[in-house]
DNA sequence: GAGCACTGC
């Protein structure tokens, strides 16, 4: 008889049994607190098990017994799906049964679902149909400290809903630093009523619970004097770690693609001269612009005697977790988006990180054993950093979110209870645009049906207006495609290293003389007809298959909205040759002007553009067909300032007269 | 001649 061996007969568990997580000993007290207080703020580090365990405790304790469900929101789609799959496993059910998830295009829930994970943006959308979110007995807002625009809006909504639904339990998961802000927010009376008094000590409405995490100690090291060139300093630090420190992979935070590619190249060159006794160094890059398969390399196990060093953007701060990182190198900067309400231009600039970010980055070193974090700045500089990031809601274009709030019946935006109120200029800029688009009337009320419909379709306001005016230009089918293609955002064309030339020639095959929007339309139509929606076709034509498939889903969803509004969509003629292609193209360009009149510009003799609003100098982005081409008047989808230049992307030629036709009032005001 | 990261029944 063969000898019995445990090793060969048992497969090690993928994760530790829940009972071993520190959270298990807090079960009773957590349930007590949630029962007693309408709002509970949970502080738990990564590894505390809060996201996976709390919903199961609640389900077990009977919070779903009256047919209501437990909802847990996440800021990201991947998080919502992966956590749901894991909880279903622990719960012992098939995903979509008792435990499910719901994200855009993917509803994996059923009538038996009791624990539901979803993105916070989607829960806000549910509130449009069910304003009191009456299906839920408990709503847990996870990763609230990240302060995404949707999370902030959701928190304001929940505070409002709570007054009408005393039975609803709200759980906010937060990092230590921000817990007090959340407590204060939920303890204070709403700003829009004076009647409700603040609760007394015996009648507290919110409390904080702290859970232990499973992180390991991290040594933090600073520079004695600040570095002049942090990319070079980062590379040197990597070699110092490699030659002087024990085993373990390295994660380096830089700000963008260019820096990262430079660093990867430098490390692979210099690593060749390393003494063999130190072992090999394998540099890898990680940023969102990479294709999924290219991103996957950072998860591969390195060969024996090889140390992995990942140069990454902020994507590795919260969105992507790489196992085996023992050393973190932090340059101290991040590229951050901001919106300037005076010019209506978004900027993307490298800014110093916050203390919260620096701590989060350092924490990436201590996930499997004690680690070290090398900060490429002085301890004094750290002390001077802001405590937390400026919340997104205070530095974004608010037009989309104000449209949604109005549709939810929140007419007085200024008195809505925001955790961090947005600056008044951002609010008035958004109101101005929504008024110009016809979504709001002169009393700032949502118009019917246009405003309500614009709030409902899942594209930004200018495109929503374009889409909804398309029947008047007899080009709804085409605009649906263009809306879907611009929604996937800048990732339609794709090339491997050194294949840029090939991509340019591929792209030229789809090019339309009138500009980028019609080029998108050509690419999409050939993809769904001749390309038969196949990956092979995409590969041959330098199209991003993932992006194209997403465009197909978005288009189908947008089409369903229009049909619900009783708008006819005739796709049959678009697929075949239009009767008069030039006339059709003109209708499409006119229709685009009806939504994008605020994004108009005129070409100058030197090839740059001058914007109609503000008269600033604009450059066609090199990814645009209008780069190096002649035009007169144009409209564009997106505008962004990077470095010292303002770029416009997705550009289409128009005629001046169309602007006055589309928005006579707007142009009278700016003239 | 070039852009951080997310996201929407």
XYZ file of C-alpha atoms (C1' of nucleotides) in Angstrom:
680
model
C 0.000 0.000 0.000
C 1.332 3.421 -0.933
C 2.271 5.659 1.926
C -0.203 8.426 2.655
C 1.262 11.867 2.102
C -0.495 15.025 3.135
C 1.496 17.147 0.734
C 0.473 15.248 -2.342
C -3.142 14.821 -1.330
C -4.071 18.289 -0.201
C -4.170 21.464 -2.168
C -3.307 24.497 -0.055
C -6.188 26.889 0.484
C -6.114 30.021 -1.610
C -7.009 32.203 1.325
C -6.981 31.762 5.066
C -10.242 30.584 6.590
C -12.308 33.566 7.722
C -12.085 32.556 11.388
C -8.397 33.429 11.392
C -8.946 36.978 10.231
C -8.748 39.538 13.020
C -12.232 40.741 12.162
C -13.821 37.498 13.435
C -13.317 38.500 17.049
C -15.105 41.780 16.398
C -18.181 40.047 15.008
C -20.467 40.518 18.004
C -19.450 44.091 18.731
C -19.755 45.052 15.058
C -23.260 43.633 14.841
C -24.219 45.429 18.041
C -22.911 48.759 16.810
C -24.599 48.429 13.419
C -27.884 47.588 15.126
C -27.614 50.567 17.467
C -26.257 53.304 15.196
C -27.747 54.280 11.842
C -24.257 54.969 10.522
C -21.070 53.080 11.337
C -17.640 54.146 10.148
C -15.300 51.188 9.927
C -11.555 51.732 9.933
C -9.811 48.676 8.603
C -6.543 48.283 6.795
C -6.099 46.065 3.792
C -6.234 42.511 5.005
C -8.707 43.203 7.806
C -11.380 41.335 5.871
C -13.967 44.083 6.263
C -15.206 43.936 2.674
C -15.628 40.176 2.578
C -16.711 39.479 6.160
C -19.066 42.273 7.221
C -21.696 41.483 4.536
C -21.694 37.821 5.578
C -22.026 38.690 9.294
C -24.995 40.872 8.458
C -26.691 38.286 6.255
C -26.168 35.726 8.984
C -27.605 38.003 11.629
C -30.852 38.319 9.700
C -30.482 41.641 7.919
C -31.965 40.077 4.779
C -34.828 38.242 6.466
C -37.540 40.631 5.298
C -36.555 40.240 1.654
C -34.267 43.271 1.652
C -30.685 43.014 0.487
C -27.219 44.159 1.535
C -25.434 46.397 -0.953
C -21.696 47.014 -0.945
C -20.340 49.685 -3.276
C -16.860 49.833 -4.776
C -15.249 52.667 -6.722
C -13.975 50.258 -9.402
C -15.569 47.556 -11.541
C -12.807 44.987 -11.047
C -13.064 45.292 -7.275
C -16.835 44.761 -7.372
C -16.509 41.555 -9.411
C -13.472 39.987 -7.723
C -14.738 40.580 -4.180
C -18.164 39.223 -5.106
C -16.648 36.048 -6.555
C -14.601 35.538 -3.405
C -17.524 36.087 -1.044
C -19.684 33.694 -3.088
C -16.956 31.083 -2.652
C -16.819 31.601 1.111
C -20.591 31.657 1.294
C -20.671 28.406 -0.656
C -22.918 29.534 -3.480
C -22.708 30.051 -7.186
C -21.959 33.669 -8.149
C -25.214 35.413 -9.011
C -27.281 33.395 -6.558
C -27.208 34.498 -2.885
C -24.102 36.566 -3.580
C -23.904 38.585 -6.803
C -22.578 41.713 -8.403
C -23.778 44.375 -10.754
C -21.655 46.662 -12.906
C -22.421 48.423 -16.177
C -23.205 45.782 -18.844
C -22.987 42.948 -16.339
C -25.787 42.188 -13.911
C -24.875 38.945 -12.187
C -27.709 38.897 -9.646
C -30.993 37.037 -9.356
C -34.150 36.990 -7.267
C -32.259 35.007 -4.623
C -29.458 37.555 -4.271
C -29.030 38.799 -0.710
C -25.522 40.255 -0.850
C -24.869 42.485 -3.851
C -21.623 44.199 -4.816
C -21.859 47.109 -7.214
C -20.027 50.244 -8.334
C -21.049 53.407 -6.522
C -21.951 55.078 -9.827
C -24.445 52.325 -10.500
C -26.102 52.702 -7.085
C -26.621 56.413 -7.821
C -28.335 55.343 -11.062
C -30.558 52.953 -9.105
C -31.663 55.923 -7.017
C -33.167 57.479 -10.169
C -35.684 54.622 -10.244
C -35.917 53.959 -6.497
C -35.144 57.268 -4.736
C -35.107 55.787 -1.219
C -33.078 52.735 -2.259
C -35.825 50.761 -0.575
C -34.500 47.368 -1.717
C -31.559 47.683 0.669
C -31.509 47.106 4.419
C -27.810 47.940 4.648
C -25.537 49.898 2.316
C -21.814 49.675 2.826
C -19.704 52.262 1.008
C -16.277 50.712 0.647
C -13.041 52.670 0.060
C -14.844 55.908 0.874
C -11.526 57.562 1.759
C -10.606 57.537 -1.951
C -13.215 60.270 -2.323
C -14.195 59.626 -5.912
C -16.841 61.949 -7.290
C -19.460 59.171 -7.220
C -18.630 58.188 -3.647
C -19.035 61.776 -2.481
C -22.381 62.182 -4.235
C -23.548 58.832 -2.858
C -22.653 59.872 0.699
C -24.727 63.037 0.309
C -27.659 61.024 -1.032
C -27.438 58.472 1.767
C -27.459 61.219 4.364
C -30.651 62.558 2.788
C -32.261 59.115 2.449
C -31.472 58.260 6.064
C -33.903 60.900 7.313
C -36.788 59.191 5.524
C -35.583 55.665 6.225
C -34.572 55.287 9.885
C -34.382 51.515 9.359
C -31.572 51.816 6.778
C -28.094 51.025 8.045
C -25.121 52.777 6.487
C -21.568 51.519 6.825
C -18.678 53.636 5.607
C -15.310 52.011 5.224
C -12.484 54.478 5.586
C -8.793 54.909 6.262
C -7.879 56.223 9.735
C -7.086 59.718 8.513
C -10.583 60.548 7.258
C -12.803 58.693 9.722
C -13.507 61.801 11.802
C -14.655 63.715 8.705
C -17.199 61.006 7.909
C -18.364 60.896 11.541
C -18.847 64.649 11.602
C -20.655 64.580 8.256
C -23.203 62.003 9.370
C -23.589 63.440 12.887
C -24.373 66.963 11.739
C -27.871 67.963 10.760
C -28.516 68.389 7.066
C -27.655 71.837 5.734
C -30.910 72.151 3.874
C -33.192 72.020 6.917
C -33.104 74.045 10.062
C -35.842 72.059 11.754
C -33.757 69.025 12.613
C -31.563 69.539 15.630
C -28.270 67.822 16.166
C -28.573 64.613 18.093
C -27.545 64.545 21.727
C -24.921 62.284 23.226
C -27.541 59.646 24.160
C -28.900 59.647 20.692
C -25.769 59.513 18.569
C -26.331 58.723 14.936
C -22.849 57.581 14.009
C -19.807 55.930 15.503
C -16.332 54.699 14.555
C -15.115 51.096 14.827
C -11.457 50.166 14.352
C -10.368 46.786 13.014
C -6.861 45.417 13.047
C -5.135 44.758 9.779
C -2.624 42.147 8.802
C 0.079 44.431 7.499
C 3.741 44.111 8.409
C 6.008 46.870 9.705
C 7.580 49.106 7.084
C 10.797 51.079 7.546
C 10.539 54.480 5.939
C 13.688 56.204 4.682
C 14.045 59.759 3.423
C 16.688 61.631 1.447
C 19.000 63.993 3.333
C 18.646 66.623 0.646
C 16.110 66.695 -2.121
C 16.920 65.067 -5.468
C 17.274 67.200 -8.576
C 16.178 64.492 -10.985
C 13.921 61.958 -9.301
C 13.895 59.557 -12.254
C 17.680 59.229 -12.104
C 17.560 59.023 -8.298
C 14.926 56.292 -8.544
C 17.141 54.257 -10.886
C 20.152 54.625 -8.547
C 18.016 53.642 -5.560
C 16.871 50.515 -7.392
C 20.503 49.453 -7.923
C 21.381 50.248 -4.291
C 18.506 48.077 -3.091
C 19.490 45.321 -5.481
C 23.139 45.232 -4.382
C 22.694 45.948 -0.676
C 19.332 44.636 0.483
C 17.845 41.185 0.941
C 15.525 39.414 -1.497
C 12.166 40.857 -2.532
C 10.710 42.711 -5.488
C 10.716 46.475 -5.949
C 7.846 48.814 -6.859
C 8.778 52.304 -8.063
C 6.166 55.073 -8.283
C 6.772 57.592 -11.087
C 4.277 59.940 -12.736
C 3.829 58.905 -16.360
C 4.568 56.773 -19.357
C 7.587 58.744 -20.554
C 9.405 58.616 -17.208
C 8.590 54.950 -16.816
C 9.848 53.919 -20.243
C 13.059 55.916 -19.686
C 13.654 54.219 -16.339
C 12.932 50.717 -17.684
C 15.374 51.267 -20.537
C 18.086 52.656 -18.241
C 17.764 49.756 -15.806
C 17.964 47.088 -18.490
C 21.069 48.757 -19.968
C 22.871 49.183 -16.678
C 21.811 45.798 -15.325
C 23.991 44.160 -17.980
C 27.083 45.485 -16.191
C 26.052 44.063 -12.812
C 28.313 41.645 -10.994
C 26.820 38.162 -11.482
C 26.822 37.483 -7.713
C 24.018 40.053 -7.283
C 21.647 38.119 -9.492
C 19.603 39.556 -12.360
C 17.242 42.539 -12.380
C 14.094 42.431 -14.439
C 12.566 45.874 -15.097
C 8.881 46.044 -16.042
C 6.496 48.876 -16.820
C 2.937 49.382 -15.638
C 0.474 52.072 -16.672
C -3.143 52.203 -17.804
C -2.229 52.867 -21.430
C -0.866 49.332 -21.806
C -3.032 46.573 -23.193
C -4.348 44.029 -20.703
C -1.870 41.365 -21.785
C 1.056 43.770 -21.428
C -0.129 44.661 -17.925
C -0.216 40.992 -16.970
C 3.600 40.651 -17.138
C 3.966 42.353 -13.749
C 2.165 39.410 -12.116
C 4.444 36.740 -13.631
C 6.800 35.001 -11.258
C 10.407 35.937 -12.009
C 12.989 33.220 -12.823
C 15.241 32.025 -10.015
C 17.866 34.505 -8.876
C 16.064 37.392 -10.532
C 14.606 40.425 -8.823
C 11.589 42.100 -10.343
C 11.376 45.888 -10.422
C 8.091 47.413 -11.521
C 8.033 51.056 -12.605
C 4.455 52.189 -12.269
C 2.112 55.168 -12.328
C -0.422 55.699 -9.599
C -2.307 52.680 -10.935
C -0.377 50.558 -8.413
C -1.382 52.777 -5.492
C -4.882 51.320 -5.129
C -6.141 49.722 -8.356
C -3.493 47.071 -9.054
C -1.914 44.974 -6.299
C 1.297 43.084 -7.026
C 2.302 40.327 -4.637
C 5.832 39.927 -3.354
C 6.718 43.618 -3.189
C 9.127 44.236 -0.313
C 10.614 47.570 -1.390
C 8.785 50.695 -2.498
C 10.475 53.706 -4.059
C 8.249 56.802 -4.053
C 9.109 59.840 -6.183
C 6.559 61.907 -4.268
C 4.613 63.142 -7.282
C 1.473 62.189 -9.153
C -0.052 63.488 -12.359
C -3.359 64.928 -11.397
C -6.345 66.119 -13.357
C -7.911 69.445 -12.519
C -10.584 71.509 -14.206
C -10.283 75.236 -14.585
C -13.784 76.737 -14.508
C -12.549 80.075 -15.897
C -11.298 78.552 -19.146
C -13.233 75.285 -19.170
C -9.947 73.482 -19.744
C -8.758 70.370 -17.955
C -5.135 70.288 -16.942
C -2.928 67.326 -16.252
C 0.094 68.278 -14.181
C 2.581 66.594 -11.896
C 1.778 67.606 -8.326
C 3.217 66.532 -4.954
C 1.323 63.608 -3.414
C -0.580 63.915 -0.132
C 0.535 62.277 3.112
C -2.341 59.834 2.746
C -1.085 58.845 -0.708
C 2.502 58.523 0.476
C 1.324 56.221 3.265
C -0.756 54.160 0.880
C 2.246 53.796 -1.448
C 4.487 52.745 1.436
C 1.878 50.199 2.518
C 2.345 48.365 -0.775
C 5.687 47.101 0.626
C 4.382 45.320 3.706
C 1.786 42.957 2.330
C 3.648 39.656 2.695
C 6.540 40.447 5.052
C 8.244 43.448 6.654
C 9.271 45.968 3.999
C 11.074 49.214 3.319
C 9.936 52.414 1.670
C 12.446 54.817 0.125
C 11.000 58.285 -0.293
C 12.873 60.382 -2.844
C 12.352 63.547 -0.815
C 13.302 64.884 2.605
C 11.432 64.330 5.845
C 10.756 68.074 5.952
C 9.166 67.911 2.498
C 6.967 65.085 3.750
C 5.907 67.230 6.687
C 4.900 69.988 4.288
C 2.647 67.733 2.160
C -1.122 68.181 2.403
C -2.836 65.620 4.657
C -5.183 64.274 1.979
C -5.826 64.697 -1.739
C -8.236 67.377 -2.854
C -11.465 65.433 -3.423
C -12.344 64.957 -7.059
C -15.602 66.838 -6.674
C -13.642 70.027 -5.959
C -11.560 69.827 -9.134
C -13.858 68.429 -11.819
C -16.264 69.522 -14.475
C -19.522 69.162 -12.554
C -21.950 69.282 -15.480
C -22.540 65.500 -15.571
C -23.064 65.159 -11.837
C -25.296 68.237 -11.507
C -27.469 66.828 -14.283
C -27.832 63.611 -12.279
C -28.571 65.415 -9.014
C -31.267 67.467 -10.736
C -32.807 64.280 -12.093
C -32.832 62.925 -8.530
C -34.914 65.916 -7.511
C -32.077 67.849 -5.894
C -32.643 71.255 -7.401
C -30.709 73.392 -4.984
C -27.156 72.173 -5.619
C -25.609 74.783 -3.323
C -27.574 73.543 -0.316
C -27.063 69.851 -0.991
C -25.110 68.286 1.848
C -21.676 67.627 0.330
C -18.884 66.147 2.438
C -16.669 68.733 0.726
C -18.698 71.395 -1.083
C -17.412 72.149 -4.595
C -16.251 75.742 -5.259
C -19.028 78.057 -6.461
C -17.264 78.749 -9.786
C -17.380 75.057 -10.662
C -21.095 74.935 -9.942
C -21.962 78.057 -11.926
C -19.805 77.002 -14.873
C -21.652 73.680 -15.021
C -25.055 75.383 -14.720
C -24.142 77.752 -17.559
C -23.236 74.886 -19.864
C -26.370 72.898 -18.992
C -28.475 75.978 -19.659
C -26.782 76.595 -23.011
C -27.428 72.967 -23.957
C -31.109 73.363 -23.113
C -31.044 70.885 -20.239
C -32.005 73.591 -17.734
C -34.503 76.422 -18.012
C -33.954 79.973 -16.735
C -34.948 78.868 -13.222
C -32.239 76.176 -13.381
C -34.938 73.493 -13.463
C -34.442 70.389 -15.562
C -36.318 70.737 -18.853
C -38.821 68.182 -20.147
C -38.190 66.047 -21.991
C -34.647 67.113 -23.031
C -33.042 67.670 -19.613
C -34.491 64.518 -18.066
C -33.446 62.436 -21.050
C -29.949 63.912 -21.042
C -29.611 62.920 -17.381
C -30.641 59.397 -18.207
C -28.377 58.525 -21.136
C -24.966 57.394 -19.981
C -22.793 59.870 -21.920
C -21.520 63.295 -20.930
C -23.920 66.228 -21.461
C -22.568 67.558 -24.769
C -22.761 64.119 -26.356
C -26.156 63.493 -24.758
C -27.464 66.657 -26.434
C -25.928 65.589 -29.762
C -27.546 62.175 -29.496
C -30.956 63.564 -28.586
C -30.965 66.089 -31.427
C -29.869 63.510 -34.013
C -33.388 62.664 -35.297
C -33.666 66.258 -36.526
C -30.564 65.659 -38.640
C -31.639 62.140 -39.715
C -28.386 60.577 -38.505
C -29.258 58.848 -35.206
C -27.682 55.554 -36.197
C -24.377 57.257 -37.046
C -24.337 59.468 -33.941
C -24.982 56.388 -31.783
C -21.798 54.881 -33.179
C -19.798 58.088 -32.755
C -21.035 58.484 -29.160
C -19.990 54.931 -28.362
C -16.574 55.343 -29.981
C -15.761 58.598 -28.186
C -16.930 57.023 -24.897
C -14.247 54.340 -24.982
C -11.831 57.242 -24.902
C -8.581 57.494 -26.760
C -7.804 53.803 -26.770
C -9.278 52.802 -30.128
C -5.962 52.723 -31.978
C -3.237 50.584 -30.593
C 0.358 49.735 -31.452
C 3.247 47.713 -30.055
C 6.671 49.270 -29.488
C 8.204 50.535 -32.710
C 5.036 49.934 -34.708
C 3.873 53.513 -34.744
C 4.395 53.908 -38.497
C 2.308 50.817 -39.182
C -0.468 52.156 -36.988
C -0.501 55.431 -38.879
C -0.931 53.650 -42.218
C -3.682 51.414 -40.796
C -5.471 54.403 -39.448
C -5.293 56.202 -42.755
C -7.363 53.401 -44.276
C -10.327 54.527 -42.191
C -9.630 58.245 -42.401
C -12.421 60.608 -43.345
C -11.546 63.979 -44.766
C -14.051 65.676 -42.435
C -12.220 64.643 -39.287
C -11.891 62.226 -36.394
C -15.571 61.606 -35.628
C -16.297 60.329 -39.132
C -13.106 58.296 -39.025
C -14.425 56.580 -35.897
C -17.658 55.907 -37.739
C -15.788 54.291 -40.661
C -13.681 52.116 -38.374
C -16.713 50.925 -36.442
C -18.797 50.167 -39.509
C -16.012 48.152 -41.122
C -15.361 46.375 -37.799
C -18.967 45.182 -37.474
C -19.425 44.324 -41.152
C -16.209 43.222 -42.897
C -14.305 42.630 -39.646
C -17.184 40.468 -38.331
C -16.259 41.714 -34.857
C -13.150 39.528 -34.851
C -9.913 40.034 -32.893
C -7.913 39.069 -35.990
C -9.324 41.978 -37.964
C -8.394 44.342 -35.116
C -4.889 43.011 -34.896
C -4.313 43.487 -38.617
C -5.657 47.020 -38.504
C -4.119 48.220 -35.236
C -7.503 48.520 -33.592
C -7.890 47.758 -29.899
C -10.238 44.761 -29.804
C -11.229 45.353 -26.195
C -12.103 48.965 -26.937
C -14.057 48.033 -30.074
C -16.075 45.384 -28.230
C -16.825 47.870 -25.509
C -18.016 50.336 -28.143
C -20.425 47.663 -29.421
C -21.878 47.231 -25.894
C -22.108 50.966 -25.247
C -23.825 51.520 -28.589
C -26.393 48.827 -27.835
C -27.082 50.366 -24.434
C -27.474 53.884 -25.826
C -29.781 52.552 -28.528
C -32.009 51.007 -25.848
C -32.327 54.418 -24.154
C -33.363 56.106 -27.384
C -35.927 53.406 -28.109
C -37.344 53.886 -24.643
C -37.787 57.563 -25.534
C -39.698 56.385 -28.642
C -36.949 57.573 -30.962
C -36.632 55.549 -34.141
C -33.203 54.089 -34.864
C -32.774 52.773 -38.379
C -29.513 50.860 -38.525
C -30.220 49.232 -41.872
C -29.387 52.266 -43.983
C -26.224 53.110 -42.058
C -24.790 49.673 -42.707
C -25.410 49.897 -46.411
C -24.075 52.757 -48.520
C -25.840 56.007 -47.703
C -27.734 57.534 -50.598
C -25.532 60.630 -50.622
C -22.393 60.232 -48.484
C -21.380 63.887 -48.590
C -24.790 65.100 -47.575
C -24.927 62.459 -44.837
C -21.547 63.579 -43.515
C -22.750 67.160 -43.443
C -25.825 66.193 -41.418
C -23.575 64.399 -38.937
C -21.246 67.411 -38.616
C -24.203 69.734 -38.112
C -25.596 67.426 -35.482
C -22.237 67.324 -33.654
C -22.230 71.127 -33.690
C -25.610 71.144 -31.919
C -23.955 69.563 -28.863
C -20.386 70.794 -29.139
C -20.872 74.463 -30.047
C -19.059 75.431 -26.831
C -16.046 73.462 -28.065
C -15.447 75.422 -31.240
C -12.245 76.884 -32.637
C -10.805 78.370 -35.812
C -7.521 77.518 -37.443
C -4.879 80.263 -37.608
C -2.381 80.739 -40.457
C 0.320 79.097 -38.324
C -1.683 75.857 -38.045
C -2.713 76.275 -34.409
C -6.307 76.913 -33.404
C -7.877 79.799 -31.555
C -10.811 78.854 -29.326
C -14.047 80.752 -29.707
C -14.556 80.797 -25.946
C -11.608 82.606 -24.378
C -9.460 82.896 -27.506
C -6.681 80.618 -26.237
C -4.166 78.902 -28.512
C -4.999 75.233 -29.083
C -2.995 72.469 -30.743
C -4.462 69.488 -32.510
C -3.323 66.429 -30.579
C -0.887 64.356 -32.651
C -3.362 61.488 -32.486
C -5.902 63.597 -34.392
C -6.336 63.547 -38.143
C -6.377 67.331 -38.019
C -2.781 67.316 -36.889
C -0.856 68.863 -39.820
C -3.996 69.277 -41.901
C -5.778 72.353 -43.127
C -9.131 73.411 -41.775
C -11.076 76.533 -40.963
C -13.769 76.195 -38.290
C -13.832 73.033 -36.182
C -15.458 71.507 -33.100
C -13.703 69.098 -30.761
C -14.674 66.501 -28.185
C -11.978 66.963 -25.582
C -9.561 69.666 -24.448
C -6.630 69.161 -22.108
C -3.550 71.064 -21.038
C -0.393 69.033 -20.523
C 3.126 70.376 -20.331
C 2.773 73.904 -21.661
C 0.392 73.155 -24.501
C -3.355 72.879 -24.775
C -4.374 69.928 -26.924
C -7.709 69.172 -28.535
C -8.709 65.626 -29.455
C -11.374 64.207 -31.744
C -11.699 67.151 -34.112
C -14.229 67.658 -36.922
C -14.528 70.415 -39.540
C -17.661 72.551 -39.436
C -18.928 75.819 -40.885
C -19.194 79.035 -38.936
C -22.881 79.538 -39.668
C -23.769 76.253 -37.982
C -22.544 77.602 -34.648
C -25.007 80.488 -34.683
C -27.770 78.131 -35.744
C -26.979 75.701 -32.929
C -26.677 78.221 -30.105
C -27.676 81.763 -31.039
C -27.851 82.890 -27.399
C -24.508 81.382 -26.453
C -22.795 83.109 -29.359
C -24.456 86.416 -28.721
C -23.105 86.286 -25.170
C -19.524 85.441 -26.065
C -19.248 87.807 -29.040
C 4.659 64.820 -32.368
C 2.016 62.632 -27.491
C -2.188 61.687 -21.785
C -2.526 60.057 -14.361
C -6.459 57.130 -12.640
C -11.384 55.775 -12.473
C -16.606 55.257 -14.099
C -22.463 55.071 -15.813
C -29.402 49.487 -15.711
